[in-house]
């Protein structure tokens, strides 16, 4: 994994130096590793020591050195992830979007939306219901520019910002596409799918999820296809890191402070700008994540162009979002795990990631969904297979089929 070891943070490899032994050892261990026998005390916070203990339990340093030279050349070309299943066919996706709208959107509601193709179909369905006169005074609170543009295209008004000094709107329902969904654990990954028109705004999505739940609203995970429902999450876990804006151009330095606002042209003096993070802050956070998942995953930085093929360095131009964050994908070899434990609780993985300084938000949502909608498996087949599924949260937190006996018993 070379992205963490270069003199230029632009990702173009200027002044690159060979990765240290620790990074090479990750690749060597990943090819053939026996089950780990290492155990870790729950109270320790020394991630580096625990991660290295996993590696020591899986392979000897001598074996890693023997493989080191052979693996250096093709390290960047390795991708441990299986491809995500393709989205459902248009008819099945439209039926799922319509079910989501008819089940959760009420007249006068503020609807929060995340990202994804199925979210855009939900906006199209809301626009149709508004045109039919069945949904009045509905407005949308988007998480990003792509969702705002889709809402405008389908004739759905955007929510008007509250007056200055008032708290932001809290949606009555929030729709987000779940690239993978573990219904039994009520956990899903958002923003994992490559090749979308825009990168996910993970901090905005998470903020809208929390505000929706705080007001007692519904968070609905939209699976893009029946194949997105899995027994164990194994797609890329995106993590937004702070500080990339000050690490991209080594020669230019941090951007100058804005002079567009002045006390004379506004109601009061502008607030002081936040202190710029150090240039290496995102790299330090990425290094800590690399230590956390040593032997279990690789870290790949996102390219600025979401359609560009991914690689560890972030392609020709690594991603820098308008708020200064960058996104790295934690690409697990055998599904989400922690310290070699393939059955580690998602909540524990989330807590370990959030404990790393510089982490702004992740695309892993655990226990947040109150419902989920899954398109039909075949789309246009017989009636039993052409209807989308509606899952709702049961008493134990799992997402259960709305018509299943287990859900009825839980509700009773």
Short mmCIF file of C-alpha atoms in Angstrom, two decimals:
data_model
loop_
_atom_site.label_atom_id
_atom_site.label_comp_id
_atom_site.label_asym_id
_atom_site.label_seq_id
_atom_site.Cartn_x
_atom_site.Cartn_y
_atom_site.Cartn_z
CA UNK A 1 0.00 0.00 0.00
CA UNK A 2 2.00 2.89 -1.29
CA UNK A 3 -0.50 5.68 -0.77
CA UNK A 4 0.70 6.35 2.74
CA UNK A 5 4.37 6.50 1.88
CA UNK A 6 5.26 9.32 -0.49
CA UNK A 7 6.72 12.77 -0.18
CA UNK A 8 3.96 14.35 -2.25
CA UNK A 9 0.35 14.01 -1.13
CA UNK A 10 -0.90 14.65 -4.64
CA UNK A 11 -0.88 10.92 -5.26
CA UNK A 12 1.29 11.22 -8.35
CA UNK A 13 4.19 9.39 -6.73
CA UNK A 14 6.80 12.18 -6.79
CA UNK A 15 9.70 11.22 -4.57
CA UNK A 16 8.11 7.87 -3.73
CA UNK A 17 10.12 5.62 -1.53
CA UNK A 18 9.76 1.87 -0.96
CA UNK A 19 7.10 0.96 1.60
CA UNK A 20 8.38 -0.12 5.00
CA UNK A 21 8.51 -3.77 5.98
CA UNK A 22 5.24 -3.54 7.83
CA UNK A 23 3.31 -2.66 4.67
CA UNK A 24 4.95 -5.45 2.66
CA UNK A 25 4.12 -7.93 5.37
CA UNK A 26 0.41 -7.20 4.97
CA UNK A 27 0.46 -8.37 1.37
CA UNK A 28 2.46 -11.47 2.10
CA UNK A 29 0.17 -12.56 4.89
CA UNK A 30 -2.99 -12.01 2.89
CA UNK A 31 -2.21 -14.74 0.35
CA UNK A 32 -2.29 -17.73 2.66
CA UNK A 33 -3.00 -17.29 6.31
CA UNK A 34 -3.94 -19.92 8.88
CA UNK A 35 -6.66 -19.15 11.42
CA UNK A 36 -5.51 -16.66 14.00
CA UNK A 37 -4.97 -17.91 17.54
CA UNK A 38 -4.14 -14.50 18.98
CA UNK A 39 -6.31 -13.13 21.76
CA UNK A 40 -6.54 -9.54 22.87
CA UNK A 41 -7.58 -7.99 26.18
CA UNK A 42 -10.68 -5.86 25.69
CA UNK A 43 -9.29 -3.02 27.76
CA UNK A 44 -6.19 -2.24 25.68
CA UNK A 45 -6.09 0.64 23.21
CA UNK A 46 -2.70 -0.13 21.71
CA UNK A 47 -3.79 -0.79 18.13
CA UNK A 48 -0.31 -1.17 16.77
CA UNK A 49 0.61 -3.91 19.24
CA UNK A 50 -2.63 -5.82 18.68
CA UNK A 51 -2.36 -5.55 14.90
CA UNK A 52 1.21 -6.79 14.87
CA UNK A 53 0.20 -9.66 17.16
CA UNK A 54 -2.32 -10.77 14.52
CA UNK A 55 0.38 -10.73 11.85
CA UNK A 56 2.79 -12.66 14.07
CA UNK A 57 0.13 -15.30 14.69
CA UNK A 58 -0.55 -15.77 10.98
CA UNK A 59 2.86 -15.90 9.36
CA UNK A 60 6.48 -15.70 10.28
CA UNK A 61 8.66 -12.77 9.25
CA UNK A 62 10.93 -15.14 7.32
CA UNK A 63 8.05 -16.29 5.12
CA UNK A 64 7.05 -12.69 4.47
CA UNK A 65 10.62 -11.78 3.47
CA UNK A 66 10.75 -14.67 0.98
CA UNK A 67 7.63 -13.37 -0.74
CA UNK A 68 8.51 -9.71 -0.49
CA UNK A 69 10.38 -9.28 -3.77
CA UNK A 70 7.78 -11.17 -5.82
CA UNK A 71 4.88 -9.14 -4.46
CA UNK A 72 6.31 -5.63 -4.71
CA UNK A 73 5.69 -5.30 -8.44
CA UNK A 74 2.01 -6.26 -8.46
CA UNK A 75 0.93 -4.92 -5.08
CA UNK A 76 -0.89 -1.94 -6.57
CA UNK A 77 -2.89 -4.14 -8.96
CA UNK A 78 -4.42 -6.35 -6.29
CA UNK A 79 -8.08 -5.81 -5.42
CA UNK A 80 -9.39 -8.02 -2.63
CA UNK A 81 -13.03 -7.05 -3.17
CA UNK A 82 -15.60 -9.03 -5.14
CA UNK A 83 -17.68 -6.78 -7.43
CA UNK A 84 -20.97 -5.51 -6.08
CA UNK A 85 -24.03 -7.04 -7.76
CA UNK A 86 -25.57 -4.93 -10.55
CA UNK A 87 -28.61 -2.82 -9.73
CA UNK A 88 -32.06 -4.28 -10.23
CA UNK A 89 -33.70 -3.88 -13.61
CA UNK A 90 -35.62 -0.59 -14.07
CA UNK A 91 -39.08 -2.11 -13.56
CA UNK A 92 -38.09 -3.74 -10.25
CA UNK A 93 -36.27 -0.59 -9.09
CA UNK A 94 -39.26 1.63 -9.92
CA UNK A 95 -41.60 -0.72 -8.02
CA UNK A 96 -39.31 -0.61 -4.97
CA UNK A 97 -39.10 3.19 -5.10
CA UNK A 98 -42.87 3.52 -5.33
CA UNK A 99 -43.32 1.16 -2.36
CA UNK A 100 -40.89 3.28 -0.33
CA UNK A 101 -42.70 6.52 -1.15
CA UNK A 102 -46.21 5.17 -0.54
CA UNK A 103 -45.12 3.57 2.74
CA UNK A 104 -43.23 6.45 4.33
CA UNK A 105 -43.87 9.83 2.69
CA UNK A 106 -46.86 11.82 3.93
CA UNK A 107 -48.26 15.21 2.79
CA UNK A 108 -46.35 18.11 4.29
CA UNK A 109 -43.29 16.01 5.13
CA UNK A 110 -39.67 17.06 4.80
CA UNK A 111 -37.89 14.17 3.09
CA UNK A 112 -34.15 13.72 3.48
CA UNK A 113 -32.32 11.94 0.68
CA UNK A 114 -28.82 10.51 0.40
CA UNK A 115 -27.17 9.19 -2.75
CA UNK A 116 -27.63 6.40 -5.25
CA UNK A 117 -29.68 5.40 -8.26
CA UNK A 118 -32.59 4.10 -6.20
CA UNK A 119 -32.74 7.40 -4.29
CA UNK A 120 -33.16 9.18 -7.63
CA UNK A 121 -36.02 6.84 -8.47
CA UNK A 122 -37.60 7.69 -5.10
CA UNK A 123 -37.43 11.37 -6.06
CA UNK A 124 -39.06 10.54 -9.40
CA UNK A 125 -41.86 8.71 -7.57
CA UNK A 126 -42.38 11.66 -5.20
CA UNK A 127 -42.58 13.95 -8.23
CA UNK A 128 -45.25 11.74 -9.79
CA UNK A 129 -47.31 11.69 -6.58
CA UNK A 130 -47.06 15.48 -6.32
CA UNK A 131 -48.24 15.83 -9.94
CA UNK A 132 -51.18 13.51 -9.17
CA UNK A 133 -52.17 15.69 -6.20
CA UNK A 134 -51.55 12.92 -3.65
CA UNK A 135 -48.60 14.57 -1.88
CA UNK A 136 -48.96 18.24 -1.09
CA UNK A 137 -46.39 20.51 0.56
CA UNK A 138 -43.67 17.88 0.40
CA UNK A 139 -40.11 19.19 0.25
CA UNK A 140 -36.71 17.55 0.02
CA UNK A 141 -33.59 18.05 2.14
CA UNK A 142 -30.70 16.70 0.00
CA UNK A 143 -27.34 15.52 1.29
CA UNK A 144 -25.48 16.78 -1.77
CA UNK A 145 -25.65 18.56 -5.11
CA UNK A 146 -26.52 15.41 -7.08
CA UNK A 147 -29.64 14.78 -4.98
CA UNK A 148 -30.63 18.45 -5.17
CA UNK A 149 -30.33 18.40 -8.97
CA UNK A 150 -32.39 15.20 -9.19
CA UNK A 151 -35.13 16.72 -7.00
CA UNK A 152 -35.30 19.83 -9.20
CA UNK A 153 -35.44 17.68 -12.34
CA UNK A 154 -38.42 15.71 -11.01
CA UNK A 155 -40.29 18.78 -9.79
CA UNK A 156 -39.82 18.22 -6.07
CA UNK A 157 -39.21 21.50 -4.17
CA UNK A 158 -36.24 21.83 -1.86
CA UNK A 159 -36.83 22.59 1.80
CA UNK A 160 -36.40 26.29 2.60
CA UNK A 161 -33.59 26.94 5.03
CA UNK A 162 -34.77 28.10 8.47
CA UNK A 163 -34.12 31.69 9.57
CA UNK A 164 -30.72 32.55 10.98
CA UNK A 165 -30.29 31.32 14.51
CA UNK A 166 -32.89 28.56 14.14
CA UNK A 167 -31.96 24.87 14.24
CA UNK A 168 -31.70 23.07 10.88
CA UNK A 169 -34.58 21.05 9.55
CA UNK A 170 -34.97 17.46 10.71
CA UNK A 171 -36.49 15.15 8.07
CA UNK A 172 -39.53 13.05 8.85
CA UNK A 173 -38.02 10.30 6.71
CA UNK A 174 -34.56 9.80 5.24
CA UNK A 175 -33.83 7.59 2.22
CA UNK A 176 -30.31 6.34 1.52
CA UNK A 177 -29.02 3.64 -0.82
CA UNK A 178 -27.45 0.69 0.97
CA UNK A 179 -24.81 -0.79 -1.33
CA UNK A 180 -24.81 -3.82 0.99
CA UNK A 181 -27.30 -4.65 3.73
CA UNK A 182 -26.98 -7.13 6.59
CA UNK A 183 -30.62 -7.23 7.65
CA UNK A 184 -30.09 -9.58 10.61
CA UNK A 185 -27.54 -7.19 12.16
CA UNK A 186 -29.30 -4.01 10.95
CA UNK A 187 -26.10 -2.74 9.34
CA UNK A 188 -25.48 -1.32 5.89
CA UNK A 189 -22.73 0.27 3.83
CA UNK A 190 -23.36 3.52 1.97
CA UNK A 191 -21.04 5.07 -0.59
CA UNK A 192 -19.19 1.86 -1.44
CA UNK A 193 -20.16 1.61 -5.10
CA UNK A 194 -17.56 2.92 -7.54
CA UNK A 195 -18.37 4.65 -10.80
CA UNK A 196 -21.23 6.85 -9.58
CA UNK A 197 -21.64 10.35 -10.98
CA UNK A 198 -20.58 11.95 -7.68
CA UNK A 199 -18.78 10.94 -4.52
CA UNK A 200 -20.88 10.56 -1.36
CA UNK A 201 -20.90 13.37 1.18
CA UNK A 202 -20.50 11.07 4.17
CA UNK A 203 -20.59 13.79 6.89
CA UNK A 204 -23.81 15.26 5.45
CA UNK A 205 -25.46 11.84 5.14
CA UNK A 206 -24.59 10.90 8.72
CA UNK A 207 -25.81 14.26 10.05
CA UNK A 208 -29.18 13.83 8.32
CA UNK A 209 -29.52 10.28 9.63
CA UNK A 210 -28.91 11.45 13.21
CA UNK A 211 -31.30 14.41 12.90
CA UNK A 212 -34.01 12.15 11.47
CA UNK A 213 -33.71 9.68 14.33
CA UNK A 214 -33.58 12.47 16.92
CA UNK A 215 -37.06 13.62 15.91
CA UNK A 216 -38.41 10.07 15.82
CA UNK A 217 -38.41 9.81 12.02
CA UNK A 218 -37.79 6.87 9.72
CA UNK A 219 -34.42 5.97 8.20
CA UNK A 220 -35.07 3.76 5.18
CA UNK A 221 -32.21 1.81 3.59
CA UNK A 222 -32.79 1.20 -0.11
CA UNK A 223 -31.06 -1.93 -1.41
CA UNK A 224 -30.20 -1.50 -5.11
CA UNK A 225 -30.94 -5.18 -5.80
CA UNK A 226 -31.89 -8.39 -4.05
CA UNK A 227 -28.23 -9.44 -4.22
CA UNK A 228 -27.25 -6.50 -2.02
CA UNK A 229 -28.73 -8.29 1.01
CA UNK A 230 -25.90 -10.38 2.45
CA UNK A 231 -25.13 -12.48 5.50
CA UNK A 232 -21.93 -10.50 6.22
CA UNK A 233 -20.88 -7.12 4.83
CA UNK A 234 -17.85 -7.47 2.55
CA UNK A 235 -17.80 -4.36 0.36
CA UNK A 236 -15.46 -1.38 0.69
CA UNK A 237 -15.99 0.67 3.82
CA UNK A 238 -15.56 4.37 2.91
CA UNK A 239 -14.07 6.68 5.54
CA UNK A 240 -13.95 10.49 5.24
CA UNK A 241 -10.74 12.02 6.62
CA UNK A 242 -10.10 15.68 7.41
CA UNK A 243 -7.23 17.80 6.19
CA UNK A 244 -6.76 16.77 2.57
CA UNK A 245 -7.16 20.31 1.24
CA UNK A 246 -3.90 21.28 2.91
CA UNK A 247 -1.98 18.21 1.76
CA UNK A 248 -2.64 18.21 -1.98
CA UNK A 249 -0.30 20.95 -3.24
CA UNK A 250 3.01 20.72 -1.44
CA UNK A 251 4.45 23.76 -3.23
CA UNK A 252 1.46 26.06 -3.01
CA UNK A 253 0.83 25.73 0.71
CA UNK A 254 -2.60 26.23 2.34
CA UNK A 255 -5.16 28.34 0.49
CA UNK A 256 -5.23 32.04 1.42
CA UNK A 257 -8.05 33.27 3.67
CA UNK A 258 -11.15 34.50 1.84
CA UNK A 259 -11.61 38.26 1.58
CA UNK A 260 -15.10 38.20 0.02
CA UNK A 261 -16.83 39.16 3.25
CA UNK A 262 -16.08 42.20 5.33
CA UNK A 263 -17.64 43.80 8.43
CA UNK A 264 -18.82 46.72 6.34
CA UNK A 265 -20.86 44.54 3.96
CA UNK A 266 -22.50 42.24 6.51
CA UNK A 267 -24.55 42.47 9.65
CA UNK A 268 -21.55 41.80 11.83
CA UNK A 269 -17.92 40.78 11.68
CA UNK A 270 -17.39 37.40 10.06
CA UNK A 271 -16.53 34.53 12.37
CA UNK A 272 -12.85 33.73 12.54
CA UNK A 273 -11.88 30.90 10.19
CA UNK A 274 -10.98 27.58 11.83
CA UNK A 275 -7.28 26.94 12.11
CA UNK A 276 -6.03 24.91 9.14
CA UNK A 277 -5.21 21.32 9.97
CA UNK A 278 -1.61 20.25 9.55
CA UNK A 279 -0.71 19.11 6.04
CA UNK A 280 -0.11 15.55 7.18
CA UNK A 281 -3.33 15.14 9.19
CA UNK A 282 -5.20 12.94 6.70
CA UNK A 283 -2.10 10.83 6.12
CA UNK A 284 -1.64 10.32 9.85
CA UNK A 285 -5.28 9.24 10.14
CA UNK A 286 -4.85 6.87 7.20
CA UNK A 287 -1.72 5.43 8.78
CA UNK A 288 -3.63 4.78 12.01
CA UNK A 289 -6.41 3.04 10.05
CA UNK A 290 -3.78 1.02 8.22
CA UNK A 291 -2.40 -0.15 11.57
CA UNK A 292 -5.90 -0.92 12.83
CA UNK A 293 -6.68 -3.27 9.93
CA UNK A 294 -3.18 -4.59 9.35
CA UNK A 295 -3.43 -8.02 7.71
CA UNK A 296 -7.21 -7.75 7.26
CA UNK A 297 -7.62 -5.02 4.65
CA UNK A 298 -5.96 -2.54 2.29
CA UNK A 299 -6.53 1.21 2.22
CA UNK A 300 -7.20 2.80 -1.17
CA UNK A 301 -7.67 6.52 -1.68
CA UNK A 302 -10.53 7.71 -3.90
CA UNK A 303 -9.75 9.47 -7.21
CA UNK A 304 -11.22 12.90 -7.92
CA UNK A 305 -13.06 11.51 -10.95
CA UNK A 306 -15.42 8.84 -9.57
CA UNK A 307 -15.43 7.06 -12.95
CA UNK A 308 -11.68 6.53 -12.89
CA UNK A 309 -10.39 3.08 -12.02
CA UNK A 310 -9.44 2.91 -8.36
CA UNK A 311 -5.94 2.26 -7.06
CA UNK A 312 -4.20 2.74 -3.71
CA UNK A 313 -2.78 6.18 -4.59
CA UNK A 314 -6.02 7.77 -5.72
CA UNK A 315 -5.31 7.76 -9.44
CA UNK A 316 -4.01 10.73 -11.41
CA UNK A 317 -5.72 13.24 -9.09
CA UNK A 318 -6.78 12.07 -5.61
CA UNK A 319 -10.15 13.22 -4.27
CA UNK A 320 -10.40 16.49 -2.36
CA UNK A 321 -13.99 17.44 -1.55
CA UNK A 322 -15.18 21.06 -1.15
CA UNK A 323 -15.08 20.79 2.64
CA UNK A 324 -11.44 19.67 2.53
CA UNK A 325 -12.06 16.02 3.27
CA UNK A 326 -10.80 13.04 1.33
CA UNK A 327 -12.16 9.49 1.25
CA UNK A 328 -10.23 6.29 1.73
CA UNK A 329 -11.81 2.88 1.20
CA UNK A 330 -11.03 0.10 3.67
CA UNK A 331 -11.03 -2.89 1.32
CA UNK A 332 -11.30 -6.06 3.38
CA UNK A 333 -9.99 -9.37 2.11
CA UNK A 334 -12.71 -11.60 3.60
CA UNK A 335 -15.49 -9.33 4.80
CA UNK A 336 -15.55 -6.78 7.61
CA UNK A 337 -13.37 -7.96 10.47
CA UNK A 338 -11.23 -6.60 13.30
CA UNK A 339 -7.91 -7.99 14.57
CA UNK A 340 -8.49 -11.16 12.58
CA UNK A 341 -11.96 -11.75 14.04
CA UNK A 342 -14.27 -12.35 11.08
CA UNK A 343 -17.30 -12.24 13.40
CA UNK A 344 -16.43 -8.95 15.10
CA UNK A 345 -19.50 -6.85 15.85
CA UNK A 346 -20.05 -4.06 13.36
CA UNK A 347 -20.54 -1.65 16.25
CA UNK A 348 -17.08 -2.50 17.57
CA UNK A 349 -15.52 -1.92 14.15
CA UNK A 350 -17.31 1.42 13.95
CA UNK A 351 -16.12 2.50 17.40
CA UNK A 352 -12.51 1.60 16.62
CA UNK A 353 -12.60 3.63 13.40
CA UNK A 354 -14.24 6.65 15.03
CA UNK A 355 -11.59 6.61 17.77
CA UNK A 356 -8.92 7.44 15.18
CA UNK A 357 -8.12 11.15 15.14
CA UNK A 358 -8.99 12.83 11.85
CA UNK A 359 -11.90 10.53 10.99
CA UNK A 360 -14.90 12.71 10.09
CA UNK A 361 -17.50 10.09 9.12
CA UNK A 362 -17.85 6.58 7.74
CA UNK A 363 -20.22 4.83 5.37
CA UNK A 364 -21.00 2.09 7.91
CA UNK A 365 -24.39 2.53 9.60
CA UNK A 366 -25.14 0.17 12.47
CA UNK A 367 -28.58 0.02 14.08
CA UNK A 368 -29.72 3.18 12.28
CA UNK A 369 -32.20 1.83 9.74
CA UNK A 370 -35.81 1.61 10.90
CA UNK A 371 -36.86 -0.01 7.62
CA UNK A 372 -35.48 -1.24 4.31
CA UNK A 373 -36.86 -1.78 0.83
CA UNK A 374 -35.45 -4.49 -1.43
CA UNK A 375 -36.33 -4.78 -5.15
CA UNK A 376 -37.67 -8.05 -6.50
CA UNK A 377 -35.05 -10.62 -7.39
CA UNK A 378 -36.17 -11.22 -10.97
CA UNK A 379 -38.04 -8.08 -11.84
CA UNK A 380 -40.54 -9.14 -14.45
CA UNK A 381 -41.21 -12.77 -13.53
CA UNK A 382 -44.18 -14.32 -11.78
CA UNK A 383 -46.12 -12.33 -9.19
CA UNK A 384 -44.39 -14.00 -6.24
CA UNK A 385 -40.97 -12.80 -7.40
CA UNK A 386 -41.88 -9.44 -8.95
CA UNK A 387 -42.94 -7.66 -5.75
CA UNK A 388 -40.42 -5.67 -3.72
CA UNK A 389 -39.85 -6.54 -0.08
CA UNK A 390 -40.48 -4.20 2.83
CA UNK A 391 -38.39 -4.88 5.92
CA UNK A 392 -39.08 -3.18 9.25
CA UNK A 393 -37.11 -3.14 12.47
CA UNK A 394 -38.21 -5.69 15.03
CA UNK A 395 -37.93 -5.64 18.81
CA UNK A 396 -34.42 -7.10 18.68
CA UNK A 397 -33.21 -4.50 16.19
CA UNK A 398 -33.03 -6.80 13.16
CA UNK A 399 -34.78 -5.85 9.93
CA UNK A 400 -37.52 -8.40 9.32
CA UNK A 401 -39.97 -8.95 6.51
CA UNK A 402 -43.07 -6.89 7.23
CA UNK A 403 -45.33 -9.88 6.59
CA UNK A 404 -43.25 -12.51 8.38
CA UNK A 405 -44.56 -14.32 11.50
CA UNK A 406 -41.39 -13.32 13.38
CA UNK A 407 -42.16 -9.64 12.76
CA UNK A 408 -45.78 -10.04 13.84
CA UNK A 409 -44.66 -11.78 17.05
CA UNK A 410 -42.08 -9.06 17.72
CA UNK A 411 -44.66 -6.34 17.19
CA UNK A 412 -47.09 -8.09 19.53
#
